Short mmCIF file of C-alpha atoms and ligand atoms in Angstrom, two decimals:
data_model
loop_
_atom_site.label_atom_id
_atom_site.label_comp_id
_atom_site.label_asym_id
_atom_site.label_seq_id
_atom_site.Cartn_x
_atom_site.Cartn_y
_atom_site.Cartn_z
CA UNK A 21 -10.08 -10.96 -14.31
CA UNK A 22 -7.88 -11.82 -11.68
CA UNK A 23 -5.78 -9.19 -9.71
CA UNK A 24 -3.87 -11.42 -7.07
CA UNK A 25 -0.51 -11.96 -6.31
CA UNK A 26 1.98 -12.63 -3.32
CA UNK A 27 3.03 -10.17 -0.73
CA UNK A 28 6.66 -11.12 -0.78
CA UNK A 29 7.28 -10.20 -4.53
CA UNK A 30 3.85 -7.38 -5.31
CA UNK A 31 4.60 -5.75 -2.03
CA UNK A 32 1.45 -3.57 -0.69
CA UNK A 33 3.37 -0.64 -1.39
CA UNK A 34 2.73 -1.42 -5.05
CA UNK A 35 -0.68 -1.99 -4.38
CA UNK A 36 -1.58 0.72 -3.12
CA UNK A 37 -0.04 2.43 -5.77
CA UNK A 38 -2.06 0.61 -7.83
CA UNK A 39 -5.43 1.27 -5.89
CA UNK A 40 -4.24 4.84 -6.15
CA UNK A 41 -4.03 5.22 -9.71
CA UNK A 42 -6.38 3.37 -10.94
CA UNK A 43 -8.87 4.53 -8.12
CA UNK A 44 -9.90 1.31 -7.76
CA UNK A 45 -13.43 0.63 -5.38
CA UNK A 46 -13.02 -2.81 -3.58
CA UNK A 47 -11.95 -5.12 -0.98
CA UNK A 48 -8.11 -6.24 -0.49
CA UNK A 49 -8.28 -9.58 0.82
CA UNK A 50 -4.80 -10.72 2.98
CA UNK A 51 -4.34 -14.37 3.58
CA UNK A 52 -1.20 -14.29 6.42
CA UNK A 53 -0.30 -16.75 8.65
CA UNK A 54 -3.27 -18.51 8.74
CA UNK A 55 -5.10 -14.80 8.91
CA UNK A 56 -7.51 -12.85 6.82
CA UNK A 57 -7.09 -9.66 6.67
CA UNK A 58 -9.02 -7.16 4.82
CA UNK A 59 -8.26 -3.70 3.68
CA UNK A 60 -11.50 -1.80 1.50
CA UNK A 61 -10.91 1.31 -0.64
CA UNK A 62 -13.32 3.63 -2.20
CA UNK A 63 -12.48 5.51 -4.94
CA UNK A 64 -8.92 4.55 -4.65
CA UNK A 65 -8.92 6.10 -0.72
CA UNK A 66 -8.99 4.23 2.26
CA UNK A 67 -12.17 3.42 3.77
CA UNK A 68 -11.94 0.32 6.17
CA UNK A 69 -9.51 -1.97 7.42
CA UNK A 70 -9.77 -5.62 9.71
CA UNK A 71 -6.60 -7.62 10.76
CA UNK A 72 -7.17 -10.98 10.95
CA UNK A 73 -9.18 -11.68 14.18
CA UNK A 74 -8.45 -8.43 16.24
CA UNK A 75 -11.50 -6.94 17.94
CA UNK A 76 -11.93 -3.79 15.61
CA UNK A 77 -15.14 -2.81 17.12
CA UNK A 78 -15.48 1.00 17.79
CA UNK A 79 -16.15 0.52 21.57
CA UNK A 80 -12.58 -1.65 21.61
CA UNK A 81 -10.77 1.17 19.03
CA UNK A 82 -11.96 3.94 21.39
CA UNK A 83 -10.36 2.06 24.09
CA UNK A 84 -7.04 1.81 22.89
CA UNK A 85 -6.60 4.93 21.81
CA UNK A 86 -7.60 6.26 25.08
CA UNK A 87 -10.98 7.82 24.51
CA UNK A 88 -13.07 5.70 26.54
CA UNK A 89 -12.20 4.18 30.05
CA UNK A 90 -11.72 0.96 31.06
CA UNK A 91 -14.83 1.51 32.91
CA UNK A 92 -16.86 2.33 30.51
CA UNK A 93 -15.70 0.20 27.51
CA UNK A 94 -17.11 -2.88 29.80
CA UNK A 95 -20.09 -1.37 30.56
CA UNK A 96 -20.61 -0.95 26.87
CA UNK A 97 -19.83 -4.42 26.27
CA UNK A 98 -21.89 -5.87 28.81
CA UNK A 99 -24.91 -3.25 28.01
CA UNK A 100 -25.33 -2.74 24.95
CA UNK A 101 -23.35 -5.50 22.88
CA UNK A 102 -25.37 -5.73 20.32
CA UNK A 103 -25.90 -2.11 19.10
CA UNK A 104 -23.61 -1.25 15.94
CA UNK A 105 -20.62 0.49 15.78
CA UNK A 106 -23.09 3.29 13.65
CA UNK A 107 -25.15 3.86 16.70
CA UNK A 108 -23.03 3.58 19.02
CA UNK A 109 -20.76 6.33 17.35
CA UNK A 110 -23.79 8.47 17.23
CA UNK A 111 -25.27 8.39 21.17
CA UNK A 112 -21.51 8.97 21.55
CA UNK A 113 -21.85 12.38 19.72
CA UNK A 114 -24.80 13.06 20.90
CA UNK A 115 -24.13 12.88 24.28
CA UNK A 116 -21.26 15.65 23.59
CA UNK A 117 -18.83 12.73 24.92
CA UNK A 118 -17.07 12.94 21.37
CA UNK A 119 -16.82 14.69 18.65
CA UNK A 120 -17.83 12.86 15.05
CA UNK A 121 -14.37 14.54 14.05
CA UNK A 122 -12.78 12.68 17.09
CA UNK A 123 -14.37 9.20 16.31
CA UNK A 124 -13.21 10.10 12.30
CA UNK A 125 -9.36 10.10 13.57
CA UNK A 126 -9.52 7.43 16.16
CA UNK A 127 -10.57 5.16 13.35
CA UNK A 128 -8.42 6.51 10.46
CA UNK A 129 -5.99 6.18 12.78
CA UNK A 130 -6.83 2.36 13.63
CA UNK A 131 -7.43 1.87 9.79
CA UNK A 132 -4.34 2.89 9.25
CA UNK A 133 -1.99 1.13 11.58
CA UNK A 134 -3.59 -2.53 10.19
CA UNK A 135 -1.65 -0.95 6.40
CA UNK A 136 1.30 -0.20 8.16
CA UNK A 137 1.40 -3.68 9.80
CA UNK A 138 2.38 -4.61 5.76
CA UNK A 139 4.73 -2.18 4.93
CA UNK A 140 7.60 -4.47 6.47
CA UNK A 141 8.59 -7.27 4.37
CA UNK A 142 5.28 -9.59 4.69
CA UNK A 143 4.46 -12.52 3.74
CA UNK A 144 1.15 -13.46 2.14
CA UNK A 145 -1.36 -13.74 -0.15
CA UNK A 146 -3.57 -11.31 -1.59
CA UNK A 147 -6.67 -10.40 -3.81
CA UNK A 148 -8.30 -7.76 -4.92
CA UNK A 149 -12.09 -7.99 -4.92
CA UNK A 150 -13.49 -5.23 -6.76
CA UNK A 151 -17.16 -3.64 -5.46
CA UNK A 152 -16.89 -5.78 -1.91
CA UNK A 153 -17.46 -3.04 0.85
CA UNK A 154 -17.65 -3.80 4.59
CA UNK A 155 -20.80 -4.58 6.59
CA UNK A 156 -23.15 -1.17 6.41
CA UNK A 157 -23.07 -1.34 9.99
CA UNK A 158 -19.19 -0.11 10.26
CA UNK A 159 -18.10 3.37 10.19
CA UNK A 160 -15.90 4.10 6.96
CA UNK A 161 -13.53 6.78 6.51
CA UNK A 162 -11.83 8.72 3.11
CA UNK A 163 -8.03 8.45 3.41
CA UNK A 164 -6.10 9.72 0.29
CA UNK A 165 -3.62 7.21 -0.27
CA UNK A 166 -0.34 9.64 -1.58
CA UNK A 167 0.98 10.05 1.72
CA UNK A 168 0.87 6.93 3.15
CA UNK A 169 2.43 5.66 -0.04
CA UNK A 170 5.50 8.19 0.21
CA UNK A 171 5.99 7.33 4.03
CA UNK A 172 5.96 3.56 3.42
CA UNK A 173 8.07 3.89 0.46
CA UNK A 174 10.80 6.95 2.16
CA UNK A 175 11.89 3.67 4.44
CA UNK A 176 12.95 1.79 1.69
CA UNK A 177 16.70 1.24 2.61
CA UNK A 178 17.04 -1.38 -0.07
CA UNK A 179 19.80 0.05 -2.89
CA UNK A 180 19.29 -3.32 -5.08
CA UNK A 181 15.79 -2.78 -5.30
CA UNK A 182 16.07 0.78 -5.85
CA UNK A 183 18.91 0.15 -8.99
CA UNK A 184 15.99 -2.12 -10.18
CA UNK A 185 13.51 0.28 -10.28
CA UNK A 186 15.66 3.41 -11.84
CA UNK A 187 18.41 1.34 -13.81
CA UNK A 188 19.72 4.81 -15.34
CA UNK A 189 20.13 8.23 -13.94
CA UNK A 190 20.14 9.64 -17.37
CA UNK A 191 16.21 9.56 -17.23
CA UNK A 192 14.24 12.38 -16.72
CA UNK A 193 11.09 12.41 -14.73
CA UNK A 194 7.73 14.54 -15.14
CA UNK A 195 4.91 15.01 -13.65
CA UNK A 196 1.82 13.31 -14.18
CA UNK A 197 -0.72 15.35 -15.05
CA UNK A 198 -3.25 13.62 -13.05
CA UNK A 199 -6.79 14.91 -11.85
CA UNK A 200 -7.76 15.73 -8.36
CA UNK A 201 -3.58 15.76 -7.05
CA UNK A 202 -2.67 18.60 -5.82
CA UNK A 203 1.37 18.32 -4.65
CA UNK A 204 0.78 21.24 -1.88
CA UNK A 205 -1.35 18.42 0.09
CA UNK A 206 1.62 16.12 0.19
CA UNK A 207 3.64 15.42 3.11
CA UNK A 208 7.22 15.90 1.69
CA UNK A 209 10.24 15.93 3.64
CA UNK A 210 12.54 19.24 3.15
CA UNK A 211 15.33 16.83 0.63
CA UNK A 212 11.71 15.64 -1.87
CA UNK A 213 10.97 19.01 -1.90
CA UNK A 214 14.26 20.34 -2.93
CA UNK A 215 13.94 17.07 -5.91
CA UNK A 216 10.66 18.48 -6.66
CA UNK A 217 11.84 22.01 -7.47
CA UNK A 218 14.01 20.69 -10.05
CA UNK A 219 11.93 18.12 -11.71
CA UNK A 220 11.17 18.70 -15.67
CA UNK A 221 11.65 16.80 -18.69
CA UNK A 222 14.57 18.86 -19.12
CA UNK A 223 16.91 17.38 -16.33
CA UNK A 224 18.15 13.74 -16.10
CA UNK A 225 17.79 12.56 -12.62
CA UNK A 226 21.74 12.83 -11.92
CA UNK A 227 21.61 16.57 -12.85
CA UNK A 228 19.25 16.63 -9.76
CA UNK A 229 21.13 15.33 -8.10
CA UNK A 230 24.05 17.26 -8.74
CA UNK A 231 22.44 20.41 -7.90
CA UNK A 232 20.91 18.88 -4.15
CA UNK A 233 24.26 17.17 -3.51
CA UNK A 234 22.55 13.96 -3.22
CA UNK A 235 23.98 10.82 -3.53
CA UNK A 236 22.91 7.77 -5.95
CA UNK A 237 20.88 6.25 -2.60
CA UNK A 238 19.30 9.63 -1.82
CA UNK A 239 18.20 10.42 -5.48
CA UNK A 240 16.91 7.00 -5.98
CA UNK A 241 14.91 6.79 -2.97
CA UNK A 242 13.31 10.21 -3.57
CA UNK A 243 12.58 9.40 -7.02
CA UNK A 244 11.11 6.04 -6.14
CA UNK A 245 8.67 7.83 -3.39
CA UNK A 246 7.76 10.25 -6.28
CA UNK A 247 7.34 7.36 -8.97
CA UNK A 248 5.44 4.83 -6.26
CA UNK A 249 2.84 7.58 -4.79
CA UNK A 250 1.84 8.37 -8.48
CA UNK A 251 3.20 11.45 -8.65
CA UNK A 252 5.72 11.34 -11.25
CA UNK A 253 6.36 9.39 -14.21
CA UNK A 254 10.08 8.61 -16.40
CA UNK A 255 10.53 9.82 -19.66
CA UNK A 256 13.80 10.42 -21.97
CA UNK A 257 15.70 13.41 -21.50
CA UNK A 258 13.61 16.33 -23.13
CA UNK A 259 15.71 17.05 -26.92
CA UNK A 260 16.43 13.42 -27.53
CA UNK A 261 15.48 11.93 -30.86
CA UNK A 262 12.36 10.19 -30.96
CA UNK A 263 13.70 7.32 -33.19
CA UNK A 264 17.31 6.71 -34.40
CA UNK A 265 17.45 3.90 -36.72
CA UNK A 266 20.82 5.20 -38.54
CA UNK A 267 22.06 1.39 -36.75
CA UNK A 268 18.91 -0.68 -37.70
CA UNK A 269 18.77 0.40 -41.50
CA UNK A 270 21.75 1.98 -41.94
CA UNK A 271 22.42 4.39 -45.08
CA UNK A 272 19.03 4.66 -45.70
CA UNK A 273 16.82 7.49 -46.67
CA UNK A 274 13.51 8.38 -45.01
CA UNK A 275 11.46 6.93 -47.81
CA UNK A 276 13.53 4.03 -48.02
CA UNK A 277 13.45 3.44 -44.57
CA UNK A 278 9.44 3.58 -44.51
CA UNK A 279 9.65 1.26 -47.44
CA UNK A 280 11.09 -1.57 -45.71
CA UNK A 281 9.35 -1.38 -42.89
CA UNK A 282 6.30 -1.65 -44.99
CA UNK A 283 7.63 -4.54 -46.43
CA UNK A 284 7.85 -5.94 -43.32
CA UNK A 285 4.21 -5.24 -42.28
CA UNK A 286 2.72 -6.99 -45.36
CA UNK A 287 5.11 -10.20 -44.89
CA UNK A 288 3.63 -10.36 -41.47
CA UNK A 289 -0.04 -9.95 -42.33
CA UNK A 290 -0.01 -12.58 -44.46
CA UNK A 291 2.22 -15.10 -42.20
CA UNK B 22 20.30 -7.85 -48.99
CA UNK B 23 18.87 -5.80 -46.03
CA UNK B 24 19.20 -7.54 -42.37
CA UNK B 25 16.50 -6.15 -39.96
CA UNK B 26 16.35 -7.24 -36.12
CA UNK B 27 13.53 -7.17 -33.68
CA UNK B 28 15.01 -8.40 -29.88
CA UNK B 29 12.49 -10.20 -27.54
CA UNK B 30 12.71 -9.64 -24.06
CA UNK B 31 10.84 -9.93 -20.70
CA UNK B 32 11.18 -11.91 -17.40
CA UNK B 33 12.35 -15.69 -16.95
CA UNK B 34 9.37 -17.96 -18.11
CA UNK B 35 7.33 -15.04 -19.98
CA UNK B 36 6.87 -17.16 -23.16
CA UNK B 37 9.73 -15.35 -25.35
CA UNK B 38 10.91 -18.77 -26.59
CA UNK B 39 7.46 -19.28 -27.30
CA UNK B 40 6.59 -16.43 -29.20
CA UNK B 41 9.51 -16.80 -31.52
CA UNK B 42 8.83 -20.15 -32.46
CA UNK B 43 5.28 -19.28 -32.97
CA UNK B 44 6.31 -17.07 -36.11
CA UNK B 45 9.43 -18.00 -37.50
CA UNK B 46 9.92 -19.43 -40.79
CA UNK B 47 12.84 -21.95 -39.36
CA UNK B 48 12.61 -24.14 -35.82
CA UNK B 49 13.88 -22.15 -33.56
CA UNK B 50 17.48 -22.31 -32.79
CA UNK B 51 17.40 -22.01 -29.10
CA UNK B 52 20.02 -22.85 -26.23
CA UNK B 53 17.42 -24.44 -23.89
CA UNK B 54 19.37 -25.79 -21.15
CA UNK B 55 18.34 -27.78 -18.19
CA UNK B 56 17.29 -25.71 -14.80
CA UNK B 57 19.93 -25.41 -12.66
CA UNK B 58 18.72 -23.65 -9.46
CA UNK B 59 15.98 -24.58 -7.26
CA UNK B 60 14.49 -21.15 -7.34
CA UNK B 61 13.89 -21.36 -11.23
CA UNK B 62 12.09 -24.19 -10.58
CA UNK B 63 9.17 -23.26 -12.51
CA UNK B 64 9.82 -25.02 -15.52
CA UNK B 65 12.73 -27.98 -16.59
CA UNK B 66 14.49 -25.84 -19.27
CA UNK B 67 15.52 -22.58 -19.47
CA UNK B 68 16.99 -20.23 -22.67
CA UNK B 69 20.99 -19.53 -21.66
CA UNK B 70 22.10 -17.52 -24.58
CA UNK B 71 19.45 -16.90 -27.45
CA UNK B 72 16.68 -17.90 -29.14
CA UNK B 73 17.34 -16.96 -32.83
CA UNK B 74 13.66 -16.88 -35.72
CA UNK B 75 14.14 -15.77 -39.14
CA UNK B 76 11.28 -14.03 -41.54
CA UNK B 77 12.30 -14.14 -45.24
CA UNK B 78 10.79 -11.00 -46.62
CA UNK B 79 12.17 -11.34 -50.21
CA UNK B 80 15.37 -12.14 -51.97
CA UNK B 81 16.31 -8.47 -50.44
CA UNK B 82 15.02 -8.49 -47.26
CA UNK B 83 15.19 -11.04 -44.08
CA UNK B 84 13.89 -10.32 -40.41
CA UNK B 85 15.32 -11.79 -37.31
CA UNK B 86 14.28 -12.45 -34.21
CA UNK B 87 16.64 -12.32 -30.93
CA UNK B 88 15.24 -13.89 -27.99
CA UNK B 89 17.10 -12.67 -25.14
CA UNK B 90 17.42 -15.06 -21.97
CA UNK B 91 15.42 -14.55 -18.90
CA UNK B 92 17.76 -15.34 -16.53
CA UNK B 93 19.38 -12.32 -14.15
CA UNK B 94 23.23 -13.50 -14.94
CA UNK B 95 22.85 -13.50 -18.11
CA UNK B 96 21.95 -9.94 -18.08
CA UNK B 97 25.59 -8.80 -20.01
CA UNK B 98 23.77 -9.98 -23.44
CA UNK B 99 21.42 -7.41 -23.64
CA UNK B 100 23.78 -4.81 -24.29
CA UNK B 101 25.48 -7.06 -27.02
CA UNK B 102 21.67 -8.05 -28.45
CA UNK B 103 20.24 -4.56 -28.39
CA UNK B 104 22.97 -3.63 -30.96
CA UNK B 105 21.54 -2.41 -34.19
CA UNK B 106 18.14 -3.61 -33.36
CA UNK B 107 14.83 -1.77 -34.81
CA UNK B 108 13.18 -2.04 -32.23
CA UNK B 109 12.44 -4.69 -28.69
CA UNK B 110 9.16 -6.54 -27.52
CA UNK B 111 9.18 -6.44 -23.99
CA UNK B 112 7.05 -10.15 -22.83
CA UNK B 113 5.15 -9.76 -19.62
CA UNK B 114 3.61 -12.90 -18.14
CA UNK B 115 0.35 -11.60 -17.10
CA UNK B 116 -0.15 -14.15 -14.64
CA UNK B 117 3.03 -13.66 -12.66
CA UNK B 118 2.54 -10.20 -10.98
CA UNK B 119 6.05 -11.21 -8.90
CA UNK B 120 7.65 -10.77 -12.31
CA UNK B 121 6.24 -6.80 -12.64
CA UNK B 122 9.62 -5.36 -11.03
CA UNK B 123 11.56 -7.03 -13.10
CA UNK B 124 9.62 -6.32 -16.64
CA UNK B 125 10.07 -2.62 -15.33
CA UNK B 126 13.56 -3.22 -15.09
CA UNK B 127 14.40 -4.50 -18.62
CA UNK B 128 11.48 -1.93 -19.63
CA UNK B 129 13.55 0.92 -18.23
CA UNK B 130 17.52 -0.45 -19.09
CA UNK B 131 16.50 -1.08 -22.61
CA UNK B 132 14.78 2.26 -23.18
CA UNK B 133 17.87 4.25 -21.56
CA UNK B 134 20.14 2.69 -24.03
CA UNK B 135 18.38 4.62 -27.23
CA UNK B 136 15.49 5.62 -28.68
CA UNK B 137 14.29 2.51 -30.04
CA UNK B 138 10.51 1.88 -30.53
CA UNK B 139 8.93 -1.14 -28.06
CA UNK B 140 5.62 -2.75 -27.69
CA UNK B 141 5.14 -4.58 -24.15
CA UNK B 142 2.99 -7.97 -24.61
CA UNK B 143 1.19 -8.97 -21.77
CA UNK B 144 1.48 -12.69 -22.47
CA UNK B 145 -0.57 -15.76 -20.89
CA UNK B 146 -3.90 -13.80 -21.59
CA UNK B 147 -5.58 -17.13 -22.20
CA UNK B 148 -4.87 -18.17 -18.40
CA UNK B 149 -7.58 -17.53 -15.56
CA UNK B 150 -5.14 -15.51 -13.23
CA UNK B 151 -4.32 -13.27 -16.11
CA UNK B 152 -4.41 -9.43 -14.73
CA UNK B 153 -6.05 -7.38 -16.95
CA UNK B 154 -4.25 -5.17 -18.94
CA UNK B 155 -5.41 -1.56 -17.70
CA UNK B 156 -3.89 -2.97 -13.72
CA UNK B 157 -1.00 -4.07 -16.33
CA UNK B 158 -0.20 -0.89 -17.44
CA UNK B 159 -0.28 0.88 -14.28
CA UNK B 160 1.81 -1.62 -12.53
CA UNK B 161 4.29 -1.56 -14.93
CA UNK B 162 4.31 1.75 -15.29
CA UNK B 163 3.47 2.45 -18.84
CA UNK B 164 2.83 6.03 -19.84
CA UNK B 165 -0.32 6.08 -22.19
CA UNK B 166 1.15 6.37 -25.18
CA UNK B 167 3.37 2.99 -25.10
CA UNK B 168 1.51 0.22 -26.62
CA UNK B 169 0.35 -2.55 -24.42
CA UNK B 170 -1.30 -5.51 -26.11
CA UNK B 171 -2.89 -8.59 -24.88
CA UNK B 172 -0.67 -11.56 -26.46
CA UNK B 173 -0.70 -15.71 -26.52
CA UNK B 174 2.76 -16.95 -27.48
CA UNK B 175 1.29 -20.14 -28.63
CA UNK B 176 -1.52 -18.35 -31.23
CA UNK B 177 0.53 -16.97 -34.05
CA UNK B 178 -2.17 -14.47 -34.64
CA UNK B 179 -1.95 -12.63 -31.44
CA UNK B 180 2.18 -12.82 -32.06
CA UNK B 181 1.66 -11.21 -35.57
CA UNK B 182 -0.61 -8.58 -34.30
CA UNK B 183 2.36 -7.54 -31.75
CA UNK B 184 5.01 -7.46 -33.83
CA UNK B 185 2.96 -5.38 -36.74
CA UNK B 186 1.87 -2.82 -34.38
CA UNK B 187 5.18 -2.32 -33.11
CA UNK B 188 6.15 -2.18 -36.97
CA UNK B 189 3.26 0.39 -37.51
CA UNK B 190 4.50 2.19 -34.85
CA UNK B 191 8.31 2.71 -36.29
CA UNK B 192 6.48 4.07 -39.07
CA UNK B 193 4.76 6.76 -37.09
CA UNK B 194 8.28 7.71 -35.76
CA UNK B 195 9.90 8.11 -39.16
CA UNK B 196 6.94 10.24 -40.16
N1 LIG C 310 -0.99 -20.79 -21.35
C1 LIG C 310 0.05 -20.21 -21.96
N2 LIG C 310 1.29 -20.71 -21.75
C2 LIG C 310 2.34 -20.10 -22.36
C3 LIG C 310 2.14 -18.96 -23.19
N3 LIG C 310 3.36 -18.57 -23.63
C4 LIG C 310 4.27 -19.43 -23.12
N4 LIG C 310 3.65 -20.35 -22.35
C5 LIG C 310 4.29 -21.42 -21.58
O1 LIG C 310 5.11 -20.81 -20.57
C6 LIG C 310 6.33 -21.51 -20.39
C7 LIG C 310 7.50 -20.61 -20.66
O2 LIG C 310 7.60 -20.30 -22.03
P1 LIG C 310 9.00 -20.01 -22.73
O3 LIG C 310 8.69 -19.62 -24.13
O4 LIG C 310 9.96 -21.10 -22.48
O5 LIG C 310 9.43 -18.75 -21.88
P2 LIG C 310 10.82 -17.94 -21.97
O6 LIG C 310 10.46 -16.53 -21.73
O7 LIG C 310 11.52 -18.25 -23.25
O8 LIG C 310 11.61 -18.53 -20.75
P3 LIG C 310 13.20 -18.34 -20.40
O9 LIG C 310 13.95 -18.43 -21.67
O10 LIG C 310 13.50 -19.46 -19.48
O11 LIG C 310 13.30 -17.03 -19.73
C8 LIG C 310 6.26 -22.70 -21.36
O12 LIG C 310 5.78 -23.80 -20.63
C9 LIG C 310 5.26 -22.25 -22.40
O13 LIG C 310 4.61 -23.34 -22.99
C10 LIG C 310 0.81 -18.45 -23.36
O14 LIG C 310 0.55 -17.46 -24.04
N5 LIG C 310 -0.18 -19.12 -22.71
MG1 LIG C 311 13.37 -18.91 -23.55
#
């Protein structure tokens, strides 16, 4: 089934937090000002990125981030156009020029960037298109996706959108036990990790806040980085009833209670 | 006599209207007004206070319905709506992934005001650009244990099946 949308209102901030969790393998497709872009994950990490028409080509990669001269870009091009970016990353390492590690970054790097180029309020179309990877022939890299989520997210400046997404500070948050995350790998600033310290289903979000001396903007935000990178979910204050229907069926007993609701059921079923 | 109220909520244009009049025993009162601004576009009428379905149970007991509307300023009924209720559906159109933030937003006001049980339908299943429900439930943030079920306002049977699980699920609760 379909997983498409618009830019404008399913930013890619929300999509990658959606490739994240779900660890989604597959092609993003971006169709932006009369651009395709394409953005490929593996696993849910970042493997490959193209914007639109923009020579992405190792040789033209290495050159812009200052690994190869101008020199010897052309000579590349003009030699030995046709070999692939594979190869061509290879007779690099093997002739000590560069390091595989180097090449990694320099790409990563590149890959990288294109996301970025989204994080600003784009416009667009997108879809998802699960299993498509890039051409063999291109060098892919394994990005995990948590920190690029909290830095896109940390410059959210937007306080409507964050009263949106955390309507009450009488929430708690928790943490997602999720497999494979391990929090000491994340890039937190000092403030998300004092948040962090405090976070258990025990505290409502303004109690955090409280204690850090944040304000409603700086608790949001952190919270939203938290929530968006997949890292925490909300849940009710720990203590609170699970059900309260002393307004819905009032003066009832337990059994009573159970009985109309049963009632109910059987109306339905045969509706 | 015993009065019991389920409120149905969700985005602008999610089917709520839709869902209520797929069930209830009497047309549904609604307060369908004509579109006013451009950006709502979407559609010619829109609900501007409530729609309103009754179930007759017995001579003892009668479900309602509460539609609430979809539109943003009209946000100050929910409070008023959610009174006394047993328990909310939260409508999702499946198709309208611009809607998500919003659905999270009603999802998250309506579950700070009390513990009240809620099922979230993701409506429109029966569309092509439906999202599946598993990208659904992550991008609307749904822990695992909230019920998420595939729903099309206009077949009563998919309707029936959402409001008995969320009845099934009060049940549960009361233990
Ligand atoms: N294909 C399809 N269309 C649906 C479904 N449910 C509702 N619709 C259509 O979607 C549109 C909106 O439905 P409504 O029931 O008016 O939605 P609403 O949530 O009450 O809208 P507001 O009150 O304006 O917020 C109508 O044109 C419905 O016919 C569904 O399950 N499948
Ligand atoms: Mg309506």
């Amino acid at each position: 089934m379909a997983l498409k949308g618009n830019l404008t209102d399913f930013p890619i901030l929300q999509i990658l937090n959606l490739v994240n969790l779900a660890q989604k393998t597959g092609t993003l497709v971006i169709n932006h000002q009369d651009l395709v872009s394409l953005i490929t994950f593996r696993n849910g990490k970042l493997t490959y990125a193209q914007y639109g028409g923009e020579d992405g080509s190792l040789v033209a990669v290495l050159y812009r981030a200052k690994k190869l001269t101008k020199n010897q870009a052309q000579l590349i091009h003009q030699k030995a156009a046709e070999i692939s970016d594979k190869q061509l990353g290879l007779m690099l390492v093997n002739a000590r020029y560069l390091s595989q590690a180097e090449i990694l970054t320099c790409l990563q790097e590149y890959y990288l960037s294109i996301v970025k180029r989204f994080f600003a309020k784009a416009e667009g179309v997108f879809e998802f298109v699960a299993d498509r990877m890039p051409p063999a022939v291109k060098i892919t890299v394994k990005l995990d996706l948590e920190n690029v989520i909290i830095e896109g997210t940390r410059q959210m400046r937007e306080l409507e959108v964050l009263q949106e997404e955390i309507p009450s500070l009488e929430m708690a948050v928790k943490f997602k036990d999720r497999q494979g995350m391990d929090i000491r790998n994340l890039q937190l600033s000092v403030q998300e990790w004092q948040v962090v310290k405090y976070i258990t289903p025990k505290n409502t979000i303004r109690q955090i806040a409280r204690a850090n001396h944040m304000n409603d903007l700086e608790i949001r935000r952190v919270i939203y980085t938290l929530l968006q990178a997949g890292i925490v979910e909300m849940v009710r204050v720990a203590g609170t009833p699970k059900i309260d229907l002393s307004t819905a069926i009032p003066n009832q007993t337990k059994k009573e209670q159970r009985s109309i609701i049963n009632r109910l059921i059987n109306r339905l079923k045969t509706a | 006599m015993q009065n019991v109220k389920i409120v149905v909520t969700g985005p602008f244009n999610a089917g709520k209207t839709q869902f209520i009049r797929s069930i209830s025993e009497i047309d549904v009162v609604n307060t369908e007004r004509k579109i006013s601004s451009k950006a709502e576009m979407v559609k010619s009428q829109t609900t501007v206070a409530m729609d309103f379905g009754r179930i007759t149970v017995d001579d003892e007991l009668i479900l309602y319905l509460f539609g609430t509307p979809g539109q943003r300023r009209f946000d100050f009924m929910w409070e008023i709506l959610s009174e006394g209720m047993l328990g909310f559906v939260v409508m999702v159109d499946s198709t309208r992934p611009e809607t998500f933030r919003e659905a999270r937003r009603i999802l998250e006001t309506f579950r700070a005001y009390a513990p009240t049980p809620y099922i979230v339908a993701a409506n429109k299943q029966d569309l092509p650009d439906a999202w599946d429900l598993g990208d659904m439930r992550l991008a609307l943030r749904l822990a695992d244990d909230v019920h998420l079920l595939p729903c099309v306002s206009t077949d009563k049977e998919t309707v029936k099946k959402v409001l008995i699980t969320l009845l099934e699920s009060i049940l549960e609760m009361i233990g």
